[in-house]
């Protein structure tokens, strides 16, 4: 089987561990979304053979190019471990050519909009933090009804975005010095012990850890791995509901536990790192192989004019 990693960090422990498990029997390649051509300067060949030969239909020349452009042979399955605009565009292009992508570009992009995330999570019955959206941080600062303390976040999740606890109007005005024009969401601060509970899921298998919140004094910490079976059943059920609601196979949810013991979901993210979870690479490798095999069966049926279509080949 051929597996593609859509990432600029193939050395990430989760990906590196998964690749090491797959490599003895399968071909693993990396597509760096920040350097892969997205403007049509490369072609995607959807043929089912991946032995390096070129198509016999004239779409490629003998040097492996299509009308002078490099040809990328589609893998059986791709792992989308990146969230940049270029990564999403690359994943969409691969999907348009029939590739299976974990998680899909659409599901990954959806999790980056915190307004949409909150709406879908609450519609699914999850106890997601009440979330209000403002066009800019400056507009939020002008809201006379704002209750402190609160948590202010960039509406669009990305590396280096705004996530801050704000205790009073002066602190909010100070944030405006840098983030005045940033689209934001605001959530009430849930009084808690300063620790987040992180639940991660790979194809239904739950992993968990307890980590110091980045909003707490002293900042983040490596945390402690938790046994999923020791978690409240309610928490693991919520984690699985999130996967269905957001169409995700690899994802995480962040829980804050209030002083009265009630959990609040504050974030849902696609393809987290799962650091410190030694069984995670095996779970991801198993999911990858199963998804690739299922995609191959579907392609075989399509190419044979099976029950899903007629005469369509990848």
PDB file of N, CA, C and O in Angstrom, residues 267-305:
ATOM      1  N   UNK A 267     -12.826  22.953  23.311  1.00  0.00           N
ATOM      2  CA  UNK A 267     -12.160  22.911  22.005  1.00  0.00           C
ATOM      3  C   UNK A 267     -12.301  21.519  21.414  1.00  0.00           C
ATOM      4  O   UNK A 267     -12.362  20.517  22.138  1.00  0.00           O
ATOM      5  N   UNK A 268     -12.365  21.469  20.092  1.00  0.00           N
ATOM      6  CA  UNK A 268     -12.344  20.218  19.326  1.00  0.00           C
ATOM      7  C   UNK A 268     -11.352  20.433  18.198  1.00  0.00           C
ATOM      8  O   UNK A 268     -11.454  21.419  17.469  1.00  0.00           O
ATOM      9  N   UNK A 269     -10.377  19.562  18.077  1.00  0.00           N
ATOM     10  CA  UNK A 269      -9.343  19.785  17.072  1.00  0.00           C
ATOM     11  C   UNK A 269      -9.085  18.540  16.244  1.00  0.00           C
ATOM     12  O   UNK A 269      -9.152  17.411  16.738  1.00  0.00           O
ATOM     13  N   UNK A 270      -8.804  18.774  14.985  1.00  0.00           N
ATOM     14  CA  UNK A 270      -8.536  17.683  14.044  1.00  0.00           C
ATOM     15  C   UNK A 270      -7.060  17.299  14.080  1.00  0.00           C
ATOM     16  O   UNK A 270      -6.183  18.157  14.052  1.00  0.00           O
ATOM     17  N   UNK A 271      -6.800  16.008  14.146  1.00  0.00           N
ATOM     18  CA  UNK A 271      -5.456  15.415  14.063  1.00  0.00           C
ATOM     19  C   UNK A 271      -4.477  16.034  15.063  1.00  0.00           C
ATOM     20  O   UNK A 271      -3.476  16.639  14.686  1.00  0.00           O
ATOM     21  N   UNK A 272      -4.748  15.888  16.367  1.00  0.00           N
ATOM     22  CA  UNK A 272      -3.813  16.385  17.380  1.00  0.00           C
ATOM     23  C   UNK A 272      -2.545  15.540  17.418  1.00  0.00           C
ATOM     24  O   UNK A 272      -2.460  14.489  16.782  1.00  0.00           O
ATOM     25  N   UNK A 273      -1.577  15.987  18.199  1.00  0.00           N
ATOM     26  CA  UNK A 273      -0.281  15.312  18.223  1.00  0.00           C
ATOM     27  C   UNK A 273      -0.224  14.048  19.052  1.00  0.00           C
ATOM     28  O   UNK A 273       0.605  13.176  18.793  1.00  0.00           O
ATOM     29  N   UNK A 274      -1.086  13.912  20.086  1.00  0.00           N
ATOM     30  CA  UNK A 274      -1.096  12.740  20.963  1.00  0.00           C
ATOM     31  C   UNK A 274       0.286  12.414  21.511  1.00  0.00           C
ATOM     32  O   UNK A 274       0.693  11.251  21.580  1.00  0.00           O
ATOM     33  N   UNK A 275       1.021  13.425  21.887  1.00  0.00           N
ATOM     34  CA  UNK A 275       2.341  13.183  22.469  1.00  0.00           C
ATOM     35  C   UNK A 275       2.193  12.441  23.797  1.00  0.00           C
ATOM     36  O   UNK A 275       1.253  12.650  24.546  1.00  0.00           O
ATOM     37  N   UNK A 276       3.143  11.568  24.053  1.00  0.00           N
ATOM     38  CA  UNK A 276       3.121  10.823  25.298  1.00  0.00           C
ATOM     39  C   UNK A 276       2.129   9.681  25.322  1.00  0.00           C
ATOM     40  O   UNK A 276       1.825   9.151  26.393  1.00  0.00           O
ATOM     41  N   UNK A 277       1.644   9.269  24.145  1.00  0.00           N
ATOM     42  CA  UNK A 277       0.695   8.154  24.051  1.00  0.00           C
ATOM     43  C   UNK A 277       1.341   7.060  23.200  1.00  0.00           C
ATOM     44  O   UNK A 277       1.202   7.041  21.975  1.00  0.00           O
ATOM     45  N   UNK A 278       2.068   6.138  23.812  1.00  0.00           N
ATOM     46  CA  UNK A 278       2.856   5.167  23.039  1.00  0.00           C
ATOM     47  C   UNK A 278       2.029   4.252  22.156  1.00  0.00           C
ATOM     48  O   UNK A 278       2.555   3.706  21.182  1.00  0.00           O
ATOM     49  N   UNK A 279       0.746   4.048  22.459  1.00  0.00           N
ATOM     50  CA  UNK A 279      -0.077   3.161  21.636  1.00  0.00           C
ATOM     51  C   UNK A 279      -0.713   3.885  20.454  1.00  0.00           C
ATOM     52  O   UNK A 279      -1.318   3.239  19.590  1.00  0.00           O
ATOM     53  N   UNK A 280      -0.572   5.216  20.396  1.00  0.00           N
ATOM     54  CA  UNK A 280      -1.244   5.974  19.341  1.00  0.00           C
ATOM     55  C   UNK A 280      -0.722   5.652  17.930  1.00  0.00           C
ATOM     56  O   UNK A 280      -1.523   5.526  16.998  1.00  0.00           O
ATOM     57  N   UNK A 281       0.592   5.522  17.706  1.00  0.00           N
ATOM     58  CA  UNK A 281       1.046   5.196  16.349  1.00  0.00           C
ATOM     59  C   UNK A 281       0.459   3.888  15.814  1.00  0.00           C
ATOM     60  O   UNK A 281       0.109   3.800  14.634  1.00  0.00           O
ATOM     61  N   UNK A 282       0.338   2.866  16.657  1.00  0.00           N
ATOM     62  CA  UNK A 282      -0.250   1.602  16.204  1.00  0.00           C
ATOM     63  C   UNK A 282      -1.712   1.807  15.823  1.00  0.00           C
ATOM     64  O   UNK A 282      -2.169   1.293  14.794  1.00  0.00           O
ATOM     65  N   UNK A 283      -2.463   2.557  16.619  1.00  0.00           N
ATOM     66  CA  UNK A 283      -3.864   2.811  16.291  1.00  0.00           C
ATOM     67  C   UNK A 283      -3.981   3.567  14.976  1.00  0.00           C
ATOM     68  O   UNK A 283      -4.850   3.271  14.141  1.00  0.00           O
ATOM     69  N   UNK A 284      -3.088   4.544  14.747  1.00  0.00           N
ATOM     70  CA  UNK A 284      -3.136   5.305  13.506  1.00  0.00           C
ATOM     71  C   UNK A 284      -2.711   4.449  12.316  1.00  0.00           C
ATOM     72  O   UNK A 284      -3.294   4.553  11.227  1.00  0.00           O
ATOM     73  N   UNK A 285      -1.721   3.596  12.507  1.00  0.00           N
ATOM     74  CA  UNK A 285      -1.304   2.697  11.423  1.00  0.00           C
ATOM     75  C   UNK A 285      -2.441   1.758  11.034  1.00  0.00           C
ATOM     76  O   UNK A 285      -2.693   1.521   9.844  1.00  0.00           O
ATOM     77  N   UNK A 286      -3.142   1.218  12.023  1.00  0.00           N
ATOM     78  CA  UNK A 286      -4.262   0.318  11.739  1.00  0.00           C
ATOM     79  C   UNK A 286      -5.371   1.048  10.981  1.00  0.00           C
ATOM     80  O   UNK A 286      -5.943   0.512  10.023  1.00  0.00           O
ATOM     81  N   UNK A 287      -5.690   2.273  11.416  1.00  0.00           N
ATOM     82  CA  UNK A 287      -6.710   3.065  10.723  1.00  0.00           C
ATOM     83  C   UNK A 287      -6.279   3.353   9.286  1.00  0.00           C
ATOM     84  O   UNK A 287      -7.087   3.267   8.349  1.00  0.00           O
ATOM     85  N   UNK A 288      -5.002   3.683   9.099  1.00  0.00           N
ATOM     86  CA  UNK A 288      -4.488   3.995   7.769  1.00  0.00           C
ATOM     87  C   UNK A 288      -4.638   2.812   6.831  1.00  0.00           C
ATOM     88  O   UNK A 288      -5.120   2.952   5.697  1.00  0.00           O
ATOM     89  N   UNK A 289      -4.251   1.632   7.293  1.00  0.00           N
ATOM     90  CA  UNK A 289      -4.321   0.445   6.447  1.00  0.00           C
ATOM     91  C   UNK A 289      -5.773   0.073   6.133  1.00  0.00           C
ATOM     92  O   UNK A 289      -6.094  -0.303   5.000  1.00  0.00           O
ATOM     93  N   UNK A 290      -6.630   0.178   7.122  1.00  0.00           N
ATOM     94  CA  UNK A 290      -8.041  -0.150   6.873  1.00  0.00           C
ATOM     95  C   UNK A 290      -8.672   0.827   5.889  1.00  0.00           C
ATOM     96  O   UNK A 290      -9.380   0.424   4.961  1.00  0.00           O
ATOM     97  N   UNK A 291      -8.384   2.113   6.053  1.00  0.00           N
ATOM     98  CA  UNK A 291      -8.952   3.119   5.144  1.00  0.00           C
ATOM     99  C   UNK A 291      -8.423   2.932   3.732  1.00  0.00           C
ATOM    100  O   UNK A 291      -9.174   3.014   2.758  1.00  0.00           O
ATOM    101  N   UNK A 292      -7.116   2.660   3.618  1.00  0.00           N
ATOM    102  CA  UNK A 292      -6.539   2.431   2.299  1.00  0.00           C
ATOM    103  C   UNK A 292      -7.122   1.201   1.631  1.00  0.00           C
ATOM    104  O   UNK A 292      -7.402   1.200   0.432  1.00  0.00           O
ATOM    105  N   UNK A 293      -7.328   0.136   2.407  1.00  0.00           N
ATOM    106  CA  UNK A 293      -7.901  -1.095   1.853  1.00  0.00           C
ATOM    107  C   UNK A 293      -9.336  -0.865   1.401  1.00  0.00           C
ATOM    108  O   UNK A 293      -9.742  -1.331   0.329  1.00  0.00           O
ATOM    109  N   UNK A 294     -10.116  -0.158   2.217  1.00  0.00           N
ATOM    110  CA  UNK A 294     -11.499   0.124   1.838  1.00  0.00           C
ATOM    111  C   UNK A 294     -11.564   0.989   0.598  1.00  0.00           C
ATOM    112  O   UNK A 294     -12.407   0.776  -0.288  1.00  0.00           O
ATOM    113  N   UNK A 295     -10.673   1.974   0.495  1.00  0.00           N
ATOM    114  CA  UNK A 295     -10.637   2.822  -0.694  1.00  0.00           C
ATOM    115  C   UNK A 295     -10.272   1.999  -1.921  1.00  0.00           C
ATOM    116  O   UNK A 295     -10.829   2.185  -3.006  1.00  0.00           O
ATOM    117  N   UNK A 296      -9.339   1.046  -1.754  1.00  0.00           N
ATOM    118  CA  UNK A 296      -8.954   0.196  -2.869  1.00  0.00           C
ATOM    119  C   UNK A 296     -10.082  -0.700  -3.332  1.00  0.00           C
ATOM    120  O   UNK A 296     -10.275  -0.911  -4.532  1.00  0.00           O
ATOM    121  N   UNK A 297     -10.859  -1.225  -2.393  1.00  0.00           N
ATOM    122  CA  UNK A 297     -12.010  -2.059  -2.761  1.00  0.00           C
ATOM    123  C   UNK A 297     -13.025  -1.255  -3.548  1.00  0.00           C
ATOM    124  O   UNK A 297     -13.592  -1.712  -4.539  1.00  0.00           O
ATOM    125  N   UNK A 298     -13.267  -0.010  -3.120  1.00  0.00           N
ATOM    126  CA  UNK A 298     -14.225   0.835  -3.810  1.00  0.00           C
ATOM    127  C   UNK A 298     -13.746   1.151  -5.218  1.00  0.00           C
ATOM    128  O   UNK A 298     -14.502   1.058  -6.186  1.00  0.00           O
ATOM    129  N   UNK A 299     -12.467   1.478  -5.333  1.00  0.00           N
ATOM    130  CA  UNK A 299     -11.915   1.768  -6.658  1.00  0.00           C
ATOM    131  C   UNK A 299     -12.032   0.550  -7.563  1.00  0.00           C
ATOM    132  O   UNK A 299     -12.367   0.648  -8.738  1.00  0.00           O
ATOM    133  N   UNK A 300     -11.761  -0.640  -6.997  1.00  0.00           N
ATOM    134  CA  UNK A 300     -11.872  -1.847  -7.806  1.00  0.00           C
ATOM    135  C   UNK A 300     -13.284  -2.062  -8.312  1.00  0.00           C
ATOM    136  O   UNK A 300     -13.496  -2.424  -9.472  1.00  0.00           O
ATOM    137  N   UNK A 301     -14.283  -1.827  -7.464  1.00  0.00           N
ATOM    138  CA  UNK A 301     -15.672  -1.970  -7.886  1.00  0.00           C
ATOM    139  C   UNK A 301     -16.016  -0.954  -8.970  1.00  0.00           C
ATOM    140  O   UNK A 301     -16.686  -1.279  -9.956  1.00  0.00           O
ATOM    141  N   UNK A 302     -15.541   0.271  -8.789  1.00  0.00           N
ATOM    142  CA  UNK A 302     -15.844   1.307  -9.775  1.00  0.00           C
ATOM    143  C   UNK A 302     -15.213   0.984 -11.129  1.00  0.00           C
ATOM    144  O   UNK A 302     -15.839   1.116 -12.178  1.00  0.00           O
ATOM    145  N   UNK A 303     -13.957   0.534 -11.108  1.00  0.00           N
ATOM    146  CA  UNK A 303     -13.266   0.257 -12.360  1.00  0.00           C
ATOM    147  C   UNK A 303     -13.865  -0.940 -13.095  1.00  0.00           C
ATOM    148  O   UNK A 303     -13.776  -1.046 -14.310  1.00  0.00           O
ATOM    149  N   UNK A 304     -14.510  -1.845 -12.324  1.00  0.00           N
ATOM    150  CA  UNK A 304     -15.149  -2.997 -12.946  1.00  0.00           C
ATOM    151  C   UNK A 304     -16.616  -2.741 -13.285  1.00  0.00           C
ATOM    152  O   UNK A 304     -17.321  -3.650 -13.708  1.00  0.00           O
ATOM    153  N   UNK A 305     -17.078  -1.509 -13.076  1.00  0.00           N
ATOM    154  CA  UNK A 305     -18.485  -1.229 -13.303  1.00  0.00           C
ATOM    155  C   UNK A 305     -19.358  -1.846 -12.251  1.00  0.00           C
ATOM    156  O   UNK A 305     -20.419  -2.355 -12.516  1.00  0.00           O
TER     157      UNK A 305
END
